[in-house]
Amino acid sequence: MKNLRGFGTPLSSRAVPRVKPEAEEIAEQHKGGRMDSLLHKYGNNPRDVPNAPRVKPEGEEMANLDKGGRMSRLMHEGSKARRSPRPPPRATTKEAKNIMKKSRGTMQAVLSSTGGLMIVPTAGR
């Protein structure tokens, strides 16, 4: 300590940090090393290695489906997929089938024939 006018002052206003040797790298990073590496070494930083997924052997097939297996199965094995059953036919008897064939297009003919007879009110009258 220096003696200035009777008062003692410390030599340094900042104490020397007590850091264990194995923690020196972390201490340097906490002094601004992370921001320094972001600003000056952008693009050259090491990438974090992603954790390997923890999948049990019995759940491996389901995990593979989540990696794109569902779409692959739909695209390449679509014909083997389960299909919903066909609905029962509407006309089961011979007479019902004949009636169904005769009435095809009837509604279209009715609408087209009456379309020219529609009265559309004109504005202002």
Coordinates of C-alpha atoms in Angstrom, one line a residue:
M1 CA 0.0 0.0 0.0
K2 CA 1.1 3.5 -0.8
N3 CA 0.8 6.2 1.8
L4 CA -0.9 9.3 0.4
R5 CA -1.4 12.0 3.0
G6 CA -1.8 9.6 5.7
F7 CA -4.3 7.3 4.0
G8 CA -3.3 3.9 2.7
T9 CA -4.4 3.0 -0.9
P10 CA -4.2 -0.4 -2.5
L11 CA -1.6 -0.8 -5.3
S12 CA -4.3 -2.2 -7.6
S13 CA -8.0 -1.6 -7.5
R14 CA -8.5 -5.0 -8.9
A15 CA -7.6 -8.1 -7.0
V16 CA -5.9 -11.0 -8.7
P17 CA -8.5 -13.7 -9.3
R18 CA -7.9 -17.0 -7.7
V19 CA -8.6 -19.6 -10.5
K20 CA -7.7 -23.2 -10.5
P21 CA -5.6 -24.3 -13.5
E22 CA -8.3 -26.5 -14.9
A23 CA -10.7 -23.6 -14.9
E24 CA -8.5 -21.0 -16.6
E25 CA -10.1 -21.5 -20.0
I26 CA -13.6 -21.0 -18.6
A27 CA -12.4 -17.9 -16.7
E28 CA -10.9 -16.4 -19.9
Q29 CA -14.2 -17.1 -21.8
H30 CA -16.1 -15.2 -19.0
K31 CA -13.9 -12.1 -19.5
G32 CA -15.4 -11.6 -23.0
G33 CA -13.9 -14.4 -24.9
R34 CA -17.2 -15.6 -26.3
M35 CA -18.2 -12.3 -27.7
D36 CA -14.7 -11.8 -29.0
S37 CA -14.9 -15.1 -30.9
L38 CA -18.3 -14.2 -32.2
L39 CA -17.1 -10.8 -33.6
H40 CA -13.6 -11.8 -34.8
K41 CA -13.9 -15.5 -35.7
Y42 CA -17.4 -15.6 -37.1
G43 CA -17.9 -18.7 -39.2
N44 CA -14.8 -20.4 -37.9
N45 CA -16.2 -21.4 -34.5
P46 CA -16.4 -25.1 -33.7
R47 CA -19.8 -26.5 -34.0
D48 CA -21.5 -28.2 -31.0
V49 CA -21.9 -31.9 -31.5
P50 CA -25.6 -32.8 -31.2
N51 CA -26.4 -35.4 -28.6
A52 CA -27.2 -38.8 -30.0
P53 CA -30.8 -39.7 -29.5
R54 CA -31.4 -42.2 -26.7
V55 CA -33.7 -44.8 -28.3
K56 CA -34.4 -48.2 -26.9
P57 CA -34.0 -51.2 -29.3
E58 CA -37.7 -51.9 -29.3
G59 CA -38.5 -48.2 -30.2
E60 CA -36.0 -48.0 -33.0
E61 CA -38.5 -48.7 -35.8
M62 CA -40.8 -45.9 -34.6
A63 CA -37.8 -43.5 -34.3
N64 CA -36.8 -44.3 -37.9
L65 CA -40.4 -43.4 -39.0
D66 CA -39.8 -39.9 -37.6
K67 CA -36.7 -39.5 -39.7
G68 CA -38.7 -39.5 -42.9
G69 CA -39.7 -43.1 -43.0
R70 CA -43.4 -42.3 -43.0
M71 CA -43.3 -40.3 -46.2
S72 CA -41.0 -42.9 -47.8
R73 CA -43.4 -45.7 -46.9
L74 CA -46.3 -43.7 -48.3
M75 CA -44.5 -42.9 -51.6
H76 CA -42.9 -46.3 -52.3
E77 CA -45.3 -48.8 -50.5
G78 CA -48.6 -46.9 -51.0
S79 CA -50.3 -49.9 -52.8
K80 CA -49.6 -52.1 -49.8
A81 CA -51.1 -49.6 -47.3
R82 CA -54.4 -50.3 -45.6
R83 CA -57.4 -48.9 -47.5
S84 CA -60.8 -48.1 -46.2
P85 CA -63.5 -50.5 -47.4
R86 CA -65.6 -49.6 -50.4
P87 CA -69.0 -48.3 -49.6
P88 CA -71.9 -50.7 -50.4
P89 CA -73.5 -50.2 -53.8
R90 CA -76.5 -47.9 -53.8
A91 CA -78.5 -49.9 -56.3
T92 CA -78.5 -53.6 -55.6
T93 CA -81.3 -54.9 -57.7
K94 CA -81.5 -54.9 -61.5
E95 CA -84.5 -52.6 -61.6
A96 CA -82.8 -50.1 -59.3
K97 CA -79.7 -50.1 -61.6
N98 CA -82.0 -49.4 -64.6
I99 CA -83.7 -46.5 -62.9
M100 CA -80.3 -45.1 -61.9
K101 CA -79.1 -45.3 -65.5
K102 CA -82.2 -43.6 -66.9
S103 CA -82.1 -40.7 -64.4
R104 CA -78.5 -39.8 -65.1
G105 CA -78.2 -36.2 -66.3
T106 CA -81.9 -35.4 -65.6
M107 CA -81.1 -32.7 -63.1
Q108 CA -78.6 -31.1 -65.6
A109 CA -81.3 -31.1 -68.3
V110 CA -83.9 -29.5 -65.9
L111 CA -81.5 -26.8 -64.8
S112 CA -80.3 -26.0 -68.3
S113 CA -83.9 -25.8 -69.7
T114 CA -85.1 -23.5 -66.9
G115 CA -82.0 -21.3 -67.0
G116 CA -83.3 -19.2 -69.9
L117 CA -86.7 -18.7 -68.2
M118 CA -85.3 -17.0 -65.1
I119 CA -86.4 -13.5 -64.4
V120 CA -83.7 -11.3 -63.2
P121 CA -84.8 -7.9 -61.8
T122 CA -83.1 -4.9 -63.2
A123 CA -81.9 -2.1 -60.9
G124 CA -83.7 1.2 -61.2
R125 CA -87.2 0.0 -62.3

